[in-house]
Amino acid sequence: MKLREGIEVGEHSVTFSGRSGKHLLLSLLLRTKFREPYEDITLLSDWIADLASRLAGELRIGEQQTFADDPKTRHAVARLIASKSESLGWWRMSPAEKIACLQLAAAPHRMTSESMEEIILAIGDEVDFARRLVAAADQSTGS
């Protein structure tokens, strides 16, 4: 099998080189990171975000796109972060750290301040809903 230019397979490594190799690697990273349903292991990975941002910068790929412009995506990101909030340390983060976490999720794209605010509020709503659900369950079982 002939590999695309810019890809070399070694015994213990795969190397992406040149513009075509970097472009292919970036495409793979973005497809993995932004496929639905979103997963914390890719969407919230600092090394994937850093590598994708670096490659996008080196390749100078058009204007930086926005991420989470639609309500469905904002809700999905909020649910993911709410479900992983304890392991992320979300409740111990400062407002600036929460914004940085959301920009990490969007990288190499950017997220508007309106989208970030909506997601932060939606995370709180998810937790409030879970509290009400547990309280209702406790009441129905007599606990």
PDB file of C-alpha atoms in Angstrom:
ATOM      1  CA  MET A   1       0.000   0.000   0.000  1.00  0.00           C
ATOM      2  CA  LYS A   2       1.348   3.399  -0.960  1.00  0.00           C
ATOM      3  CA  LEU A   3       1.089   6.013   1.755  1.00  0.00           C
ATOM      4  CA  ARG A   4       0.204   9.609   1.106  1.00  0.00           C
ATOM      5  CA  GLU A   5       3.137  12.003   0.815  1.00  0.00           C
ATOM      6  CA  GLY A   6       4.153  13.296   4.241  1.00  0.00           C
ATOM      7  CA  ILE A   7       3.429  10.077   6.152  1.00  0.00           C
ATOM      8  CA  GLU A   8       6.129   7.644   7.151  1.00  0.00           C
ATOM      9  CA  VAL A   9       5.594   4.492   9.182  1.00  0.00           C
ATOM     10  CA  GLY A  10       8.457   3.288  11.335  1.00  0.00           C
ATOM     11  CA  GLU A  11       8.699   0.267  13.572  1.00  0.00           C
ATOM     12  CA  HIS A  12       7.500   2.216  16.629  1.00  0.00           C
ATOM     13  CA  SER A  13       6.168   5.440  15.180  1.00  0.00           C
ATOM     14  CA  VAL A  14       4.193   7.198  12.500  1.00  0.00           C
ATOM     15  CA  THR A  15       5.571  10.517  11.267  1.00  0.00           C
ATOM     16  CA  PHE A  16       3.478  13.217   9.634  1.00  0.00           C
ATOM     17  CA  SER A  17       5.733  15.680   7.821  1.00  0.00           C
ATOM     18  CA  GLY A  18       5.453  18.529   5.395  1.00  0.00           C
ATOM     19  CA  ARG A  19       2.310  20.469   4.678  1.00  0.00           C
ATOM     20  CA  SER A  20       0.311  17.461   3.462  1.00  0.00           C
ATOM     21  CA  GLY A  21       1.241  15.349   6.499  1.00  0.00           C
ATOM     22  CA  LYS A  22       0.381  18.161   8.899  1.00  0.00           C
ATOM     23  CA  HIS A  23      -2.892  18.798   7.116  1.00  0.00           C
ATOM     24  CA  LEU A  24      -3.860  15.129   7.352  1.00  0.00           C
ATOM     25  CA  LEU A  25      -2.947  14.987  11.057  1.00  0.00           C
ATOM     26  CA  LEU A  26      -4.972  18.130  11.769  1.00  0.00           C
ATOM     27  CA  SER A  27      -7.951  16.694   9.893  1.00  0.00           C
ATOM     28  CA  LEU A  28      -7.766  13.506  11.944  1.00  0.00           C
ATOM     29  CA  LEU A  29      -7.502  15.429  15.216  1.00  0.00           C
ATOM     30  CA  LEU A  30     -10.474  17.644  14.386  1.00  0.00           C
ATOM     31  CA  ARG A  31     -12.647  14.712  13.314  1.00  0.00           C
ATOM     32  CA  THR A  32     -11.796  12.878  16.507  1.00  0.00           C
ATOM     33  CA  LYS A  33     -12.271  15.884  18.763  1.00  0.00           C
ATOM     34  CA  PHE A  34     -15.500  17.236  17.301  1.00  0.00           C
ATOM     35  CA  ARG A  35     -17.402  14.100  16.422  1.00  0.00           C
ATOM     36  CA  GLU A  36     -20.641  13.611  18.278  1.00  0.00           C
ATOM     37  CA  PRO A  37     -21.325  12.519  20.881  1.00  0.00           C
ATOM     38  CA  TYR A  38     -18.535  14.573  22.381  1.00  0.00           C
ATOM     39  CA  GLU A  39     -16.154  12.758  24.693  1.00  0.00           C
ATOM     40  CA  ASP A  40     -14.113  14.356  27.454  1.00  0.00           C
ATOM     41  CA  ILE A  41     -11.013  12.375  26.514  1.00  0.00           C
ATOM     42  CA  THR A  42     -10.813  14.261  23.194  1.00  0.00           C
ATOM     43  CA  LEU A  43     -12.865  17.454  23.584  1.00  0.00           C
ATOM     44  CA  LEU A  44     -11.176  18.430  26.862  1.00  0.00           C
ATOM     45  CA  SER A  45      -7.676  17.154  26.096  1.00  0.00           C
ATOM     46  CA  ASP A  46      -5.080  19.882  26.502  1.00  0.00           C
ATOM     47  CA  TRP A  47      -2.505  18.145  24.309  1.00  0.00           C
ATOM     48  CA  ILE A  48      -4.970  17.604  21.451  1.00  0.00           C
ATOM     49  CA  ALA A  49      -6.065  21.246  21.733  1.00  0.00           C
ATOM     50  CA  ASP A  50      -2.450  22.461  21.775  1.00  0.00           C
ATOM     51  CA  LEU A  51      -1.404  20.275  18.840  1.00  0.00           C
ATOM     52  CA  ALA A  52      -4.466  21.186  16.761  1.00  0.00           C
ATOM     53  CA  SER A  53      -3.963  24.892  17.485  1.00  0.00           C
ATOM     54  CA  ARG A  54      -0.285  24.689  16.570  1.00  0.00           C
ATOM     55  CA  LEU A  55      -0.978  22.838  13.324  1.00  0.00           C
ATOM     56  CA  ALA A  56      -3.815  25.196  12.360  1.00  0.00           C
ATOM     57  CA  GLY A  57      -1.511  28.158  13.016  1.00  0.00           C
ATOM     58  CA  GLU A  58       1.353  26.679  10.997  1.00  0.00           C
ATOM     59  CA  LEU A  59      -0.940  25.786   8.125  1.00  0.00           C
ATOM     60  CA  ARG A  60      -2.671  29.187   8.308  1.00  0.00           C
ATOM     61  CA  ILE A  61      -6.026  27.644   7.566  1.00  0.00           C
ATOM     62  CA  GLY A  62      -8.430  30.480   6.805  1.00  0.00           C
ATOM     63  CA  GLU A  63     -10.179  32.520   9.435  1.00  0.00           C
ATOM     64  CA  GLN A  64     -10.575  30.933  12.853  1.00  0.00           C
ATOM     65  CA  GLN A  65     -14.011  29.326  13.058  1.00  0.00           C
ATOM     66  CA  THR A  66     -16.313  29.523  16.031  1.00  0.00           C
ATOM     67  CA  PHE A  67     -17.443  26.458  17.945  1.00  0.00           C
ATOM     68  CA  ALA A  68     -20.689  25.973  19.870  1.00  0.00           C
ATOM     69  CA  ASP A  69     -22.648  28.533  17.891  1.00  0.00           C
ATOM     70  CA  ASP A  70     -25.808  26.465  18.034  1.00  0.00           C
ATOM     71  CA  PRO A  71     -27.966  25.560  21.065  1.00  0.00           C
ATOM     72  CA  LYS A  72     -27.588  21.799  20.471  1.00  0.00           C
ATOM     73  CA  THR A  73     -23.796  21.975  20.674  1.00  0.00           C
ATOM     74  CA  ARG A  74     -23.819  24.278  23.709  1.00  0.00           C
ATOM     75  CA  HIS A  75     -26.195  21.886  25.494  1.00  0.00           C
ATOM     76  CA  ALA A  76     -24.051  18.849  24.603  1.00  0.00           C
ATOM     77  CA  VAL A  77     -20.875  20.554  25.882  1.00  0.00           C
ATOM     78  CA  ALA A  78     -22.641  21.653  29.076  1.00  0.00           C
ATOM     79  CA  ARG A  79     -23.903  18.113  29.736  1.00  0.00           C
ATOM     80  CA  LEU A  80     -20.427  16.666  29.143  1.00  0.00           C
ATOM     81  CA  ILE A  81     -18.761  19.141  31.486  1.00  0.00           C
ATOM     82  CA  ALA A  82     -21.478  18.723  34.133  1.00  0.00           C
ATOM     83  CA  SER A  83     -21.042  14.943  34.013  1.00  0.00           C
ATOM     84  CA  LYS A  84     -17.258  15.277  34.396  1.00  0.00           C
ATOM     85  CA  SER A  85     -17.307  18.343  36.651  1.00  0.00           C
ATOM     86  CA  GLU A  86     -15.826  16.639  39.694  1.00  0.00           C
ATOM     87  CA  SER A  87     -12.874  15.094  37.844  1.00  0.00           C
ATOM     88  CA  LEU A  88     -12.323  18.364  35.955  1.00  0.00           C
ATOM     89  CA  GLY A  89     -12.369  20.362  39.172  1.00  0.00           C
ATOM     90  CA  TRP A  90     -15.029  22.606  37.608  1.00  0.00           C
ATOM     91  CA  TRP A  91     -16.491  23.724  40.947  1.00  0.00           C
ATOM     92  CA  ARG A  92     -13.080  24.815  42.220  1.00  0.00           C
ATOM     93  CA  MET A  93     -12.251  26.813  39.077  1.00  0.00           C
ATOM     94  CA  SER A  94     -12.271  30.573  38.983  1.00  0.00           C
ATOM     95  CA  PRO A  95     -14.396  32.246  36.302  1.00  0.00           C
ATOM     96  CA  ALA A  96     -11.222  32.783  34.224  1.00  0.00           C
ATOM     97  CA  GLU A  97     -10.289  29.092  34.557  1.00  0.00           C
ATOM     98  CA  LYS A  98     -13.783  28.059  33.422  1.00  0.00           C
ATOM     99  CA  ILE A  99     -13.423  30.255  30.354  1.00  0.00           C
ATOM    100  CA  ALA A 100     -10.002  28.724  29.657  1.00  0.00           C
ATOM    101  CA  CYS A 101     -11.537  25.233  29.966  1.00  0.00           C
ATOM    102  CA  LEU A 102     -14.214  26.142  27.436  1.00  0.00           C
ATOM    103  CA  GLN A 103     -11.649  27.619  25.047  1.00  0.00           C
ATOM    104  CA  LEU A 104      -9.719  24.353  25.414  1.00  0.00           C
ATOM    105  CA  ALA A 105     -12.860  22.517  24.307  1.00  0.00           C
ATOM    106  CA  ALA A 106     -13.173  24.805  21.277  1.00  0.00           C
ATOM    107  CA  ALA A 107      -9.494  24.784  20.214  1.00  0.00           C
ATOM    108  CA  PRO A 108      -8.276  25.283  17.562  1.00  0.00           C
ATOM    109  CA  HIS A 109     -11.517  27.139  16.968  1.00  0.00           C
ATOM    110  CA  ARG A 110     -12.747  29.880  19.253  1.00  0.00           C
ATOM    111  CA  MET A 111     -15.868  30.221  21.349  1.00  0.00           C
ATOM    112  CA  THR A 112     -17.804  33.460  21.659  1.00  0.00           C
ATOM    113  CA  SER A 113     -18.294  34.977  25.094  1.00  0.00           C
ATOM    114  CA  GLU A 114     -22.059  34.515  24.650  1.00  0.00           C
ATOM    115  CA  SER A 115     -21.625  30.786  24.005  1.00  0.00           C
ATOM    116  CA  MET A 116     -19.332  30.468  27.031  1.00  0.00           C
ATOM    117  CA  GLU A 117     -21.796  32.279  29.296  1.00  0.00           C
ATOM    118  CA  GLU A 118     -24.656  30.103  28.075  1.00  0.00           C
ATOM    119  CA  ILE A 119     -22.665  26.907  28.635  1.00  0.00           C
ATOM    120  CA  ILE A 120     -21.618  27.970  32.134  1.00  0.00           C
ATOM    121  CA  LEU A 121     -25.260  28.670  33.016  1.00  0.00           C
ATOM    122  CA  ALA A 122     -26.363  25.384  31.449  1.00  0.00           C
ATOM    123  CA  ILE A 123     -23.833  23.456  33.540  1.00  0.00           C
ATOM    124  CA  GLY A 124     -25.417  24.935  36.660  1.00  0.00           C
ATOM    125  CA  ASP A 125     -28.861  24.030  35.308  1.00  0.00           C
ATOM    126  CA  GLU A 126     -27.733  20.416  34.745  1.00  0.00           C
ATOM    127  CA  VAL A 127     -26.563  20.171  38.347  1.00  0.00           C
ATOM    128  CA  ASP A 128     -29.784  21.765  39.654  1.00  0.00           C
ATOM    129  CA  PHE A 129     -31.810  19.277  37.623  1.00  0.00           C
ATOM    130  CA  ALA A 130     -29.811  16.375  39.074  1.00  0.00           C
ATOM    131  CA  ARG A 131     -30.407  17.712  42.603  1.00  0.00           C
ATOM    132  CA  ARG A 132     -34.169  17.942  41.990  1.00  0.00           C
ATOM    133  CA  LEU A 133     -34.187  14.434  40.518  1.00  0.00           C
ATOM    134  CA  VAL A 134     -32.393  12.987  43.558  1.00  0.00           C
ATOM    135  CA  ALA A 135     -34.709  14.874  45.949  1.00  0.00           C
ATOM    136  CA  ALA A 136     -37.778  13.547  44.102  1.00  0.00           C
ATOM    137  CA  ALA A 137     -36.398  10.007  44.171  1.00  0.00           C
ATOM    138  CA  ASP A 138     -35.665  10.318  47.898  1.00  0.00           C
ATOM    139  CA  GLN A 139     -39.213  11.507  48.575  1.00  0.00           C
ATOM    140  CA  SER A 140     -40.814   8.733  46.537  1.00  0.00           C
ATOM    141  CA  THR A 141     -38.869   6.011  48.357  1.00  0.00           C
ATOM    142  CA  GLY A 142     -39.384   7.542  51.772  1.00  0.00           C
ATOM    143  CA  SER A 143     -35.657   7.990  52.424  1.00  0.00           C
TER     144      SER A 143
END
